[in-house]
Amino acid sequence: MAAPTTCPICSGRLVLRYPGTTRAPDAEALSPTNHRPGEYGDLYACTACGTIQQPSLPSGPELAALYRQMHDEAYLAEEAGRRRTARRMLDLIDQHAAPGRLLDVGCGPGLLLDEARARGHEVEGVELSVAAAAHARDELGLLVHEVAIEEFDGEEGGYGAIVLADVLEHLADPVAALRRCNELLRPGGLLCVVTPDPSSRMARLAGARWWGFLPAHTFLLPRATLRDVLAAEGFAVSQEVPLVRSFSARYWVAGLAERGGGLGTAIGAIAKAAPRRTTLSLSLGDERIVLGHKRSRRFRPRAVERAEPVAVRES
């Protein structure tokens, strides 16, 4: 394949940032619990907007077919922590949007939807993985559509809130997905995006071994670029905060220790000193929750909050 030269996000010039270390991914490599930092195809950076791109990944239809095959058996082993993370996200969403129709794009097995339903939201999900969608429907009784967001035929202007958590970086065309979300939201409706930030301090320190460089990540938008793209697609950013994730100590050891350097050693020491069932809630400042409203005359953005690394132990 010829080397790409033009950024599909802003039409800027692409340069090779990190040479590839692995072949095209299979369905297993796309799983959320894949801890293989340093394994990816050629990574290109845009000299204008800074977006990191992995153009060797399959095209849209082929990529969607891989996600349909994905079955991540380890995902639900961390259900308690994932639900805690979802509740923190919903706390933010509920500050900006009253309970109403909420759509979770890439909802997985439905944990966030289940938590949102308990708060009074009328919930609905979009998920390509056949196995994950089946769990959401059969085990949790949720309404989930097995379709890509760009092809979802939901009611335009019918949703009060849409969640894109850990999804944007996996898409073949993230701008088209944001555009579709804008069409589906009512005026003033809320969009919640969670995505890694390649311009973060942690990403710069980790270099080629940053966890965000994974076989499944097609586009990684820097913080400023994401805000620009959201504005171009009709959103006004109202709040931006670091994502705090909750996992068991054992999970943090498995994931963070592989990143190498002092980070893995430090996190490993914290986790090993904690009781086995202790949950660690941690932010490294390299993942963002960005909340934006579909533009309307009634809406006025709130001030943006700055990300700082945070670590909390919860039993």
Short mmCIF file of C-alpha atoms in Angstrom, two decimals:
data_model
loop_
_atom_site.label_atom_id
_atom_site.label_comp_id
_atom_site.label_asym_id
_atom_site.label_seq_id
_atom_site.Cartn_x
_atom_site.Cartn_y
_atom_site.Cartn_z
CA MET A 1 0.00 0.00 0.00
CA ALA A 2 1.32 3.45 -0.93
CA ALA A 3 2.21 5.69 1.99
CA PRO A 4 -0.61 8.15 2.78
CA THR A 5 0.15 11.83 2.35
CA THR A 6 -3.04 13.71 3.31
CA CYS A 7 -4.86 13.82 6.65
CA PRO A 8 -8.56 12.92 6.26
CA ILE A 9 -9.40 15.05 9.30
CA CYS A 10 -8.00 18.40 8.15
CA SER A 11 -6.28 17.76 4.76
CA GLY A 12 -2.90 18.49 6.33
CA ARG A 13 0.34 16.68 5.49
CA LEU A 14 1.05 13.28 7.03
CA VAL A 15 4.48 12.13 8.20
CA LEU A 16 5.49 8.74 9.58
CA ARG A 17 5.74 9.03 13.39
CA TYR A 18 6.35 5.41 14.43
CA PRO A 19 7.08 2.53 12.02
CA GLY A 20 4.71 -0.40 12.35
CA THR A 21 5.56 -3.40 14.51
CA THR A 22 2.75 -5.82 13.64
CA ARG A 23 0.48 -7.01 10.85
CA ALA A 24 -3.16 -6.06 10.35
CA PRO A 25 -5.24 -6.92 13.44
CA ASP A 26 -7.67 -9.79 13.82
CA ALA A 27 -10.85 -9.75 15.92
CA GLU A 28 -8.93 -10.72 19.08
CA ALA A 29 -6.54 -7.77 18.71
CA LEU A 30 -9.52 -5.39 18.66
CA SER A 31 -10.78 -6.44 22.10
CA PRO A 32 -10.96 -3.79 24.88
CA THR A 33 -8.82 -5.91 27.21
CA ASN A 34 -5.95 -6.22 24.74
CA HIS A 35 -2.82 -5.19 26.69
CA ARG A 36 -0.21 -5.07 23.97
CA PRO A 37 1.37 -1.61 23.92
CA GLY A 38 3.96 -1.19 21.22
CA GLU A 39 2.10 -3.39 18.71
CA TYR A 40 0.56 -1.48 15.82
CA GLY A 41 0.82 -0.74 12.12
CA ASP A 42 2.60 2.33 10.77
CA LEU A 43 1.50 5.39 12.75
CA TYR A 44 1.34 8.69 10.89
CA ALA A 45 0.98 12.15 12.41
CA CYS A 46 -0.62 15.16 10.77
CA THR A 47 1.72 18.15 10.76
CA ALA A 48 -1.30 20.49 10.94
CA CYS A 49 -3.81 19.04 13.42
CA GLY A 50 -1.60 16.48 15.19
CA THR A 51 -3.99 13.56 14.72
CA ILE A 52 -2.27 10.16 14.92
CA GLN A 53 -3.52 7.73 12.28
CA GLN A 54 -3.06 4.05 11.45
CA PRO A 55 -4.00 3.87 7.75
CA SER A 56 -3.01 0.21 7.37
CA LEU A 57 -6.18 -0.85 9.22
CA PRO A 58 -8.99 -2.41 7.14
CA SER A 59 -11.58 -0.23 5.42
CA GLY A 60 -14.92 0.59 7.04
CA PRO A 61 -16.93 -2.53 6.00
CA GLU A 62 -14.00 -4.90 6.63
CA LEU A 63 -13.29 -3.32 10.01
CA ALA A 64 -16.97 -3.59 10.97
CA ALA A 65 -16.90 -7.28 10.07
CA LEU A 66 -13.99 -7.84 12.47
CA TYR A 67 -15.85 -6.08 15.28
CA ARG A 68 -18.89 -8.27 14.68
CA GLN A 69 -16.68 -11.31 15.35
CA MET A 70 -15.11 -9.88 18.50
CA HIS A 71 -15.81 -11.77 21.73
CA ASP A 72 -13.92 -10.37 24.72
CA GLU A 73 -14.40 -12.98 27.45
CA ALA A 74 -12.25 -11.05 29.95
CA TYR A 75 -14.31 -7.84 29.77
CA LEU A 76 -16.97 -8.78 32.31
CA ALA A 77 -14.40 -10.07 34.81
CA GLU A 78 -14.01 -6.38 35.72
CA GLU A 79 -17.75 -5.63 35.78
CA ALA A 80 -17.73 -4.01 39.24
CA GLY A 81 -15.03 -1.51 38.30
CA ARG A 82 -16.52 -0.82 34.88
CA ARG A 83 -19.88 -0.06 36.47
CA ARG A 84 -18.20 2.32 38.91
CA THR A 85 -16.53 4.10 36.01
CA ALA A 86 -19.88 4.29 34.20
CA ARG A 87 -21.57 5.79 37.25
CA ARG A 88 -18.96 8.57 37.42
CA MET A 89 -19.57 9.32 33.75
CA LEU A 90 -23.31 9.39 34.34
CA ASP A 91 -22.82 11.77 37.27
CA LEU A 92 -21.34 14.24 34.77
CA ILE A 93 -24.01 13.58 32.16
CA ASP A 94 -26.78 14.09 34.71
CA GLN A 95 -25.36 17.52 35.57
CA HIS A 96 -26.05 18.62 31.99
CA ALA A 97 -29.04 16.56 30.86
CA ALA A 98 -32.24 15.52 32.61
CA PRO A 99 -33.18 11.83 32.38
CA GLY A 100 -34.52 11.13 28.90
CA ARG A 101 -33.64 9.17 25.77
CA LEU A 102 -29.99 8.14 26.00
CA LEU A 103 -28.10 6.34 23.23
CA ASP A 104 -24.82 4.55 23.98
CA VAL A 105 -22.73 4.05 20.83
CA GLY A 106 -20.48 1.01 21.13
CA CYS A 107 -22.35 -0.03 24.25
CA GLY A 108 -20.60 -3.40 24.60
CA PRO A 109 -22.43 -5.73 27.01
CA GLY A 110 -24.59 -2.84 28.23
CA LEU A 111 -23.16 -1.91 31.64
CA LEU A 112 -23.45 1.87 31.22
CA LEU A 113 -26.94 1.50 29.75
CA ASP A 114 -28.00 -0.62 32.72
CA GLU A 115 -26.71 2.01 35.16
CA ALA A 116 -28.39 4.81 33.18
CA ARG A 117 -31.71 2.96 33.16
CA ALA A 118 -31.57 2.72 36.95
CA ARG A 119 -31.36 6.54 37.03
CA GLY A 120 -34.50 6.98 34.97
CA HIS A 121 -33.08 7.30 31.46
CA GLU A 122 -34.86 5.65 28.53
CA VAL A 123 -31.88 3.75 27.13
CA GLU A 124 -30.86 2.32 23.79
CA GLY A 125 -27.56 1.01 22.43
CA VAL A 126 -25.63 0.51 19.22
CA GLU A 127 -23.06 -2.31 19.16
CA LEU A 128 -21.36 -4.26 16.35
CA SER A 129 -20.08 -7.21 18.43
CA VAL A 130 -22.66 -9.98 18.17
CA ALA A 131 -21.57 -11.50 21.49
CA ALA A 132 -21.62 -8.21 23.41
CA ALA A 133 -24.99 -7.18 21.99
CA ALA A 134 -26.45 -10.58 22.89
CA HIS A 135 -25.34 -10.18 26.51
CA ALA A 136 -26.92 -6.72 26.72
CA ARG A 137 -30.21 -8.01 25.33
CA ASP A 138 -30.41 -11.47 26.90
CA GLU A 139 -28.89 -10.83 30.33
CA LEU A 140 -29.87 -7.21 30.94
CA GLY A 141 -33.01 -6.85 28.83
CA LEU A 142 -31.69 -3.86 26.88
CA LEU A 143 -32.59 -2.58 23.42
CA VAL A 144 -29.43 -2.85 21.31
CA HIS A 145 -29.05 -2.42 17.54
CA GLU A 146 -26.27 -4.37 15.79
CA VAL A 147 -25.29 -1.66 13.34
CA ALA A 148 -22.62 1.01 12.87
CA ILE A 149 -23.60 4.45 14.12
CA GLU A 150 -23.29 5.92 10.62
CA GLU A 151 -25.95 3.45 9.43
CA PHE A 152 -28.22 3.65 12.48
CA ASP A 153 -31.71 4.75 11.46
CA GLY A 154 -32.80 6.10 14.83
CA GLU A 155 -35.14 9.05 15.15
CA GLU A 156 -33.35 12.23 14.10
CA GLY A 157 -33.61 14.85 16.82
CA GLY A 158 -35.04 12.22 19.15
CA TYR A 159 -32.27 11.74 21.72
CA GLY A 160 -31.41 13.90 24.71
CA ALA A 161 -27.94 12.40 25.25
CA ILE A 162 -25.51 10.26 23.25
CA VAL A 163 -22.43 8.54 24.70
CA LEU A 164 -19.33 7.73 22.62
CA ALA A 165 -17.05 6.13 25.24
CA ASP A 166 -13.89 4.43 23.93
CA VAL A 167 -15.36 4.43 20.43
CA LEU A 168 -14.16 7.42 18.40
CA GLU A 169 -10.58 6.09 18.19
CA HIS A 170 -11.84 2.80 16.70
CA LEU A 171 -13.80 4.25 13.78
CA ALA A 172 -12.85 4.39 10.12
CA ASP A 173 -14.49 7.83 9.86
CA PRO A 174 -14.84 9.57 13.25
CA VAL A 175 -16.08 12.81 11.70
CA ALA A 176 -18.98 11.01 10.00
CA ALA A 177 -19.89 9.41 13.33
CA LEU A 178 -19.96 12.79 15.10
CA ARG A 179 -22.07 14.21 12.29
CA ARG A 180 -24.58 11.38 12.67
CA CYS A 181 -24.72 11.92 16.43
CA ASN A 182 -25.53 15.57 15.83
CA GLU A 183 -28.41 14.56 13.55
CA LEU A 184 -29.79 12.18 16.18
CA LEU A 185 -29.63 14.67 19.07
CA ARG A 186 -32.38 17.15 19.80
CA PRO A 187 -31.36 20.85 19.84
CA GLY A 188 -29.36 21.40 23.02
CA GLY A 189 -28.87 17.64 23.42
CA LEU A 190 -25.69 16.35 25.08
CA LEU A 191 -22.82 14.42 23.50
CA CYS A 192 -20.36 12.66 25.83
CA VAL A 193 -17.08 11.62 24.18
CA VAL A 194 -14.39 9.59 25.96
CA THR A 195 -11.15 9.10 24.02
CA PRO A 196 -7.36 8.93 24.52
CA ASP A 197 -5.37 12.14 24.09
CA PRO A 198 -2.11 11.72 22.13
CA SER A 199 -1.10 15.28 23.06
CA SER A 200 -1.19 14.51 26.80
CA ARG A 201 1.91 14.59 28.96
CA MET A 202 1.68 10.84 29.58
CA ALA A 203 1.53 10.08 25.85
CA ARG A 204 4.59 12.23 25.22
CA LEU A 205 6.54 10.59 28.04
CA ALA A 206 5.65 7.04 26.98
CA GLY A 207 6.51 7.64 23.33
CA ALA A 208 6.15 4.62 21.07
CA ARG A 209 5.00 2.45 24.00
CA TRP A 210 2.05 4.61 25.00
CA TRP A 211 -0.97 2.38 25.66
CA GLY A 212 -3.07 4.43 23.20
CA PHE A 213 -1.06 3.08 20.29
CA LEU A 214 -2.93 -0.19 19.81
CA PRO A 215 -3.78 -2.34 16.77
CA ALA A 216 -7.43 -1.28 17.05
CA HIS A 217 -6.95 2.50 17.13
CA THR A 218 -7.49 4.12 13.74
CA PHE A 219 -7.51 7.80 14.74
CA LEU A 220 -6.25 9.50 17.91
CA LEU A 221 -7.32 13.14 18.02
CA PRO A 222 -5.37 15.58 20.21
CA ARG A 223 -7.40 17.51 22.75
CA ALA A 224 -7.44 20.75 20.74
CA THR A 225 -8.26 18.98 17.47
CA LEU A 226 -11.17 17.13 19.03
CA ARG A 227 -12.62 20.43 20.20
CA ASP A 228 -12.19 21.90 16.70
CA VAL A 229 -13.88 18.90 15.07
CA LEU A 230 -16.76 19.02 17.54
CA ALA A 231 -17.26 22.71 16.83
CA ALA A 232 -17.20 22.08 13.07
CA GLU A 233 -19.88 19.39 13.46
CA GLY A 234 -22.25 21.62 15.42
CA PHE A 235 -21.29 21.09 19.08
CA ALA A 236 -20.37 23.59 21.79
CA VAL A 237 -18.03 22.06 24.38
CA SER A 238 -19.37 22.65 27.87
CA GLN A 239 -17.04 20.63 30.10
CA GLU A 240 -13.84 18.63 29.80
CA VAL A 241 -12.36 16.48 32.58
CA PRO A 242 -9.89 13.61 32.91
CA LEU A 243 -11.39 10.14 32.88
CA VAL A 244 -10.96 8.19 36.12
CA ARG A 245 -11.15 4.43 35.55
CA SER A 246 -11.84 1.81 38.22
CA PHE A 247 -10.34 -1.67 37.98
CA SER A 248 -9.15 -4.35 40.36
CA ALA A 249 -5.54 -4.14 41.51
CA ARG A 250 -4.76 -7.26 39.51
CA TYR A 251 -6.10 -5.72 36.30
CA TRP A 252 -4.03 -2.57 36.75
CA VAL A 253 -0.92 -4.71 37.23
CA ALA A 254 -1.63 -6.68 34.06
CA GLY A 255 -2.24 -3.57 31.98
CA LEU A 256 0.08 -0.91 33.33
CA ALA A 257 3.11 -3.06 34.08
CA GLU A 258 3.40 -3.81 30.35
CA ARG A 259 3.85 -0.13 29.56
CA GLY A 260 7.40 -0.38 30.84
CA GLY A 261 9.57 2.04 32.74
CA GLY A 262 8.87 3.39 36.20
CA LEU A 263 5.12 3.66 35.64
CA GLY A 264 4.53 -0.08 35.59
CA THR A 265 6.76 -0.58 38.63
CA ALA A 266 5.01 2.14 40.64
CA ILE A 267 1.50 0.94 39.87
CA GLY A 268 2.52 -2.64 40.51
CA ALA A 269 3.83 -1.71 43.97
CA ILE A 270 0.57 0.08 44.85
CA ALA A 271 -1.56 -2.81 43.66
CA LYS A 272 0.47 -5.52 45.40
CA ALA A 273 0.23 -3.65 48.70
CA ALA A 274 -3.57 -3.49 48.46
CA PRO A 275 -5.99 -6.25 49.49
CA ARG A 276 -6.89 -8.58 46.64
CA ARG A 277 -10.42 -7.23 46.22
CA THR A 278 -9.43 -3.58 46.41
CA THR A 279 -10.53 -1.40 43.50
CA LEU A 280 -8.11 1.24 42.31
CA SER A 281 -9.57 4.34 40.68
CA LEU A 282 -6.91 6.07 38.63
CA SER A 283 -6.43 8.82 36.04
CA LEU A 284 -3.18 9.44 34.23
CA GLY A 285 -4.54 12.52 32.49
CA ASP A 286 -4.26 10.90 29.04
CA GLU A 287 -7.96 10.11 28.58
CA ARG A 288 -10.59 12.81 28.37
CA ILE A 289 -14.31 13.07 28.98
CA VAL A 290 -15.56 15.84 26.70
CA LEU A 291 -19.15 17.01 27.00
CA GLY A 292 -20.68 19.06 24.22
CA HIS A 293 -24.18 20.27 23.45
CA LYS A 294 -25.77 20.41 20.04
CA ARG A 295 -25.82 24.12 19.38
CA SER A 296 -28.97 26.01 20.21
CA ARG A 297 -29.68 29.59 21.25
CA ARG A 298 -30.48 28.51 24.79
CA PHE A 299 -27.11 26.93 25.52
CA ARG A 300 -24.07 28.63 27.09
CA PRO A 301 -20.86 26.56 27.55
CA ARG A 302 -19.34 26.06 30.99
CA ALA A 303 -15.65 26.54 31.76
CA VAL A 304 -13.29 23.72 30.84
CA GLU A 305 -11.49 21.91 33.66
CA ARG A 306 -7.84 20.94 33.42
CA ALA A 307 -6.69 17.31 33.64
CA GLU A 308 -4.42 16.25 36.49
CA PRO A 309 -3.31 12.68 37.32
CA VAL A 310 -5.35 11.26 40.20
CA ALA A 311 -5.13 7.99 42.10
CA VAL A 312 -7.70 6.79 44.63
CA ARG A 313 -8.02 3.48 46.44
CA GLU A 314 -11.54 2.20 46.95
CA SER A 315 -12.37 -1.00 48.76
#
